[in-house]
Coordinates of C-alpha atoms in Angstrom, one line a residue:
X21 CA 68.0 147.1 98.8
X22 CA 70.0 145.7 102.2
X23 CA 73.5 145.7 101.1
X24 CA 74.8 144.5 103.7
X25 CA 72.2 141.4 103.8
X26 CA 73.1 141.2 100.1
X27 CA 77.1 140.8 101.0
X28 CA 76.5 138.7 104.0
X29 CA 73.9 136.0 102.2
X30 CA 76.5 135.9 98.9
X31 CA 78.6 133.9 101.3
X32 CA 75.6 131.9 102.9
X33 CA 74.4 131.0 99.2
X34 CA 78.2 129.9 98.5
X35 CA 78.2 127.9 101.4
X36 CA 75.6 125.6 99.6
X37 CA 78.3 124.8 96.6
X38 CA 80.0 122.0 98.0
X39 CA 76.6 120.2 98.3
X40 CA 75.7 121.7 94.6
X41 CA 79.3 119.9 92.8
X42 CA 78.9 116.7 95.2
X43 CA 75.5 116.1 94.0
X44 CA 76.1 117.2 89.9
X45 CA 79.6 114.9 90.1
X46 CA 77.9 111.9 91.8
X47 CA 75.0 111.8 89.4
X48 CA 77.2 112.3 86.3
X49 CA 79.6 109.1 87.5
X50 CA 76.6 107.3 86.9
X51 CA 74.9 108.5 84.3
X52 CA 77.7 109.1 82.1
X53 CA 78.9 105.0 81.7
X54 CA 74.9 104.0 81.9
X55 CA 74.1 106.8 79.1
X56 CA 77.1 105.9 77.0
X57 CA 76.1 101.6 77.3
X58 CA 72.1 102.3 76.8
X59 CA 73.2 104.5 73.7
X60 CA 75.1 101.4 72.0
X61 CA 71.6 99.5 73.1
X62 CA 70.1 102.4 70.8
X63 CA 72.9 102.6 68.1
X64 CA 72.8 98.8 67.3
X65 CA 69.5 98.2 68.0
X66 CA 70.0 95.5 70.2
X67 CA 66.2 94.2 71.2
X68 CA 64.1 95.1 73.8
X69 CA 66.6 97.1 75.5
X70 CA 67.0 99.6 72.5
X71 CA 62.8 100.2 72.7
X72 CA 63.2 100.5 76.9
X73 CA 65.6 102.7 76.5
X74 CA 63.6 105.0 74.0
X75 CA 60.6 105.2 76.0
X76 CA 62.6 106.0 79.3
X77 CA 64.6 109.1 76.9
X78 CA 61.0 109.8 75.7
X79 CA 59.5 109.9 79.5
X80 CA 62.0 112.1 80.7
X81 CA 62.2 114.7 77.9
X82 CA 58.6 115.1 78.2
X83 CA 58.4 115.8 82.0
X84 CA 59.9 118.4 84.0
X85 CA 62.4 117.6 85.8
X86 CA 60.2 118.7 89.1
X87 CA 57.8 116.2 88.5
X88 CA 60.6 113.6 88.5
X89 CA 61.7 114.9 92.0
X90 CA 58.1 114.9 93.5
X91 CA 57.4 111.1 92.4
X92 CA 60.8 109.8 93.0
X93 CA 60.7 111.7 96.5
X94 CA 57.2 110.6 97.4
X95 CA 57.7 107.3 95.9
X96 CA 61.3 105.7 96.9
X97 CA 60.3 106.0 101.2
X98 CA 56.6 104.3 100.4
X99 CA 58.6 101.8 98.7
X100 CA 61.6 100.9 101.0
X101 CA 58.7 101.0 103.8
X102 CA 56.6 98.1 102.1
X103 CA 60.0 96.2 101.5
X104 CA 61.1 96.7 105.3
X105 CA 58.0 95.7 106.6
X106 CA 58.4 92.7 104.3
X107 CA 61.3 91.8 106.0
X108 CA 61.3 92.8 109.1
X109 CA 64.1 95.5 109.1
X110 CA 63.9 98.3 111.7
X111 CA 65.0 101.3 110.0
X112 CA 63.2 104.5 110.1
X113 CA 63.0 105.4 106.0
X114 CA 62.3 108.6 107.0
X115 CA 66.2 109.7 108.5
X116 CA 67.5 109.0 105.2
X117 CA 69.4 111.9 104.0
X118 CA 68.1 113.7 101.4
X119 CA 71.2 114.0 99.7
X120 CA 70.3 109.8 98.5
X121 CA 67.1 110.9 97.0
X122 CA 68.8 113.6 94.7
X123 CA 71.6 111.2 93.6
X124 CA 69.1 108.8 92.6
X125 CA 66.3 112.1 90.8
X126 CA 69.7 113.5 89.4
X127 CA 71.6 110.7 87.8
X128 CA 67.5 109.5 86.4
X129 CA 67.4 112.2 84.4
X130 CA 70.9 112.9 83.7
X131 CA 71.2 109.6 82.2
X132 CA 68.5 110.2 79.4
X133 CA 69.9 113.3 78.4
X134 CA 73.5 111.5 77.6
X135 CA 71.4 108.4 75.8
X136 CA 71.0 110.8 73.2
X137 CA 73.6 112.4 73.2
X138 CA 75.8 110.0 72.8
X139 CA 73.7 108.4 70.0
X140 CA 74.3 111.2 68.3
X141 CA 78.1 111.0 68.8
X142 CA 78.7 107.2 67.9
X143 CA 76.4 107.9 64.6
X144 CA 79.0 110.1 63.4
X145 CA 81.8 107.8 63.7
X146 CA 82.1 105.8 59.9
X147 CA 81.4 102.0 61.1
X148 CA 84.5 101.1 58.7
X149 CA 86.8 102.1 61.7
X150 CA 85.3 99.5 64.3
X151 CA 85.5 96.6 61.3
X152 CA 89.3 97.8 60.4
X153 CA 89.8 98.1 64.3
X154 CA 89.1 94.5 64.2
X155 CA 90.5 93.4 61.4
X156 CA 94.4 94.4 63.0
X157 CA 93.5 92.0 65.6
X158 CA 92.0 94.5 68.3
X159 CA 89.0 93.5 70.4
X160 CA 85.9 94.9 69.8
X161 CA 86.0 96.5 73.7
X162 CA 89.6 97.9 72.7
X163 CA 88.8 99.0 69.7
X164 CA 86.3 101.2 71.6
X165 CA 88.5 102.5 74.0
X166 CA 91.0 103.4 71.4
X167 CA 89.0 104.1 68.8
X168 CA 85.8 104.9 69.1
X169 CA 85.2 106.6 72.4
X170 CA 88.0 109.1 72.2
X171 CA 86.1 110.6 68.7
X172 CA 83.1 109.8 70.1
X173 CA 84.1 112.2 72.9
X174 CA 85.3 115.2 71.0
X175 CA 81.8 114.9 69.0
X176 CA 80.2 115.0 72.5
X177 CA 82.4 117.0 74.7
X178 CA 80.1 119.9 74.0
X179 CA 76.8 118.9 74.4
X180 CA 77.9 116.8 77.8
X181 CA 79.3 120.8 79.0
X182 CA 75.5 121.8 78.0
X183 CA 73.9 118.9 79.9
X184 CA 76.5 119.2 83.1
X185 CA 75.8 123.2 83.4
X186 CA 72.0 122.3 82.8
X187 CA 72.2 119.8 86.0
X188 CA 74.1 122.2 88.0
X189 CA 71.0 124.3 87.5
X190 CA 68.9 122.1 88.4
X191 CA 70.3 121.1 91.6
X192 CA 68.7 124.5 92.7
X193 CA 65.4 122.4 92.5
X194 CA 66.8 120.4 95.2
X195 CA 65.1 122.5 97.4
X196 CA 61.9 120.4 97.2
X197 CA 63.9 117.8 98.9
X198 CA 65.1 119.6 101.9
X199 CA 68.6 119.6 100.4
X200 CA 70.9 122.0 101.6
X201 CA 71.8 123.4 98.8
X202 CA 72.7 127.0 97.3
X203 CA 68.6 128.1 96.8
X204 CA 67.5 126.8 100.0
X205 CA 70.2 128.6 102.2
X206 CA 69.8 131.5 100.5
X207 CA 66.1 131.3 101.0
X208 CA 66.0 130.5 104.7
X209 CA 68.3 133.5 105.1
X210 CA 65.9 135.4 103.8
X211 CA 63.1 134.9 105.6
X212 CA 63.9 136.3 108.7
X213 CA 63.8 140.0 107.1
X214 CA 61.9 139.1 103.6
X215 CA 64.9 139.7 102.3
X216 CA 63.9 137.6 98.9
X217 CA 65.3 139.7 96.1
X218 CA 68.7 140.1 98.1
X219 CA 68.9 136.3 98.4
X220 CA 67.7 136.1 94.9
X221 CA 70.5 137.9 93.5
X222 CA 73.2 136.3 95.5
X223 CA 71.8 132.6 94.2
X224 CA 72.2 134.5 90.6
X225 CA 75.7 135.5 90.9
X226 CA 76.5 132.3 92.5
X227 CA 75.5 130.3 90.0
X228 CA 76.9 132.5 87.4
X229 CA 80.5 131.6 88.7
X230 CA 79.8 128.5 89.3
X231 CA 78.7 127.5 86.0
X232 CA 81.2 129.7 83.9
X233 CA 83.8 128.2 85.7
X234 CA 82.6 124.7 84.7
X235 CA 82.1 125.7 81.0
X236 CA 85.8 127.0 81.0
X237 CA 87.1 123.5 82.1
X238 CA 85.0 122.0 79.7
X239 CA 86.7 124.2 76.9
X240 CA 89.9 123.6 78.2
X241 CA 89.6 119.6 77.7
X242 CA 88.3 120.1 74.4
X243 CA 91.7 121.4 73.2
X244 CA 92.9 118.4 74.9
X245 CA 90.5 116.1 72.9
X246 CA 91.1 117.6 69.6
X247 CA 94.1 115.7 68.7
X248 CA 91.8 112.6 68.5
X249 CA 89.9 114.0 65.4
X250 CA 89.9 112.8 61.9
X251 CA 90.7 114.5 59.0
X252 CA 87.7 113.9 56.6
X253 CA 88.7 113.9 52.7

């Protein structure tokens, strides 16, 4: 064991954080509003949409989330090229950062995750509030913001923690993309001496902090939320 590789490579592997949050906040600012609308889609049943939006929960549940990267990597340059090409616009696909690809792989599956999981929220909300909501004159997009969301967030607070740590995790896989990020320094540290169970632990640790920092946030807002829940009889 090189400790002093070990010690050095922590702070190498730490180095690839910033890249880690930017690419885990970026991809939850989208799929948290699209996940939250495509769950009402699912809630009321509204058609067409509600059956879309089942089959794109289904597809990503049921493929790992590698997969996604390698066809959304492979797939988004062959299709920008055909549409340049179409239209005549000089730009070399290929220079596009990385960093675009794994928004767009991210936020895909991110977004699927928080269908259901805000299903599951809004189904425990008694539709009687939304119709009493209404009936004191509020609009139905107030009475969600008053109303409905702040319940359904305390419902959901904990399984949107889950699905945030989960994505942090799985920004490691944004390796596959040339991605800067905590794994892939780590790694090319390592290969100068072989050095892989050094840089293995470091990407451990790092991610240990990392993610039980984000869990202890999360805790913290639920004491915040709490005062939005009912009392049940």
């Amino acid at each position: 064991m090189n400790y002093q590789f070990l010690v050095e490579t922590f702070f190498v592997a730490l180095s690839g954080v910033p890249i880690a949050l930017l690419v885990t906040i970026v991809a939850m600012l989208v799929a948290l509003p699209l996940g939250f609308l495509l769950a009402l889609t699912r809630v009321n049943k509204i058609p067409v949409i509600h059956h879309i939006a089942k089959i794109y929960v289904s597809f990503v549940r049921g493929t790992p989330i590698i997969i996604q990267i390698f066809i959304i990597y492979s797939s988004i340059p062959l299709l920008l090229k055909m549409i340049f090409e179409k239209y005549n616009i000089a730009y070399d696909i290929y220079k596009i950062n990385p960093i675009w690809y794994a928004f767009i792989v991210f936020a895909f599956s991110t977004t699927a995750i928080l269908i259901e999981v805000f299903r599951s929220a809004l189904s425990t909300i008694e539709k009687g509030q939304l119709e009493a909501a209404q009936a004191v004159g509020l609009t139905t997009f107030q009475a969600y913001r008053r109303i409905i969301i702040p319940q359904a967030l305390v419902v959901a607070m904990p399984n949107i923690c889950t699905a945030t740590v989960n994505l942090i995790k799985a920004t490691s896989l944004g390796y596959a993309m040339s991605l800067p990020e905590i794994t892939l320094k780590a790694k090319v540290a390592a290969n100068v001496g072989y050095n892989y169970v050094e840089a293995y632990i470091d990407i451990f640790i790092v991610y240990l902090i990392l993610c039980s920092t984000v869990e202890y946030i999360f805790k913290r807002y639920e004491k915040h939320l709490s005062k939005f829940k009912v009392a049940k009889a």
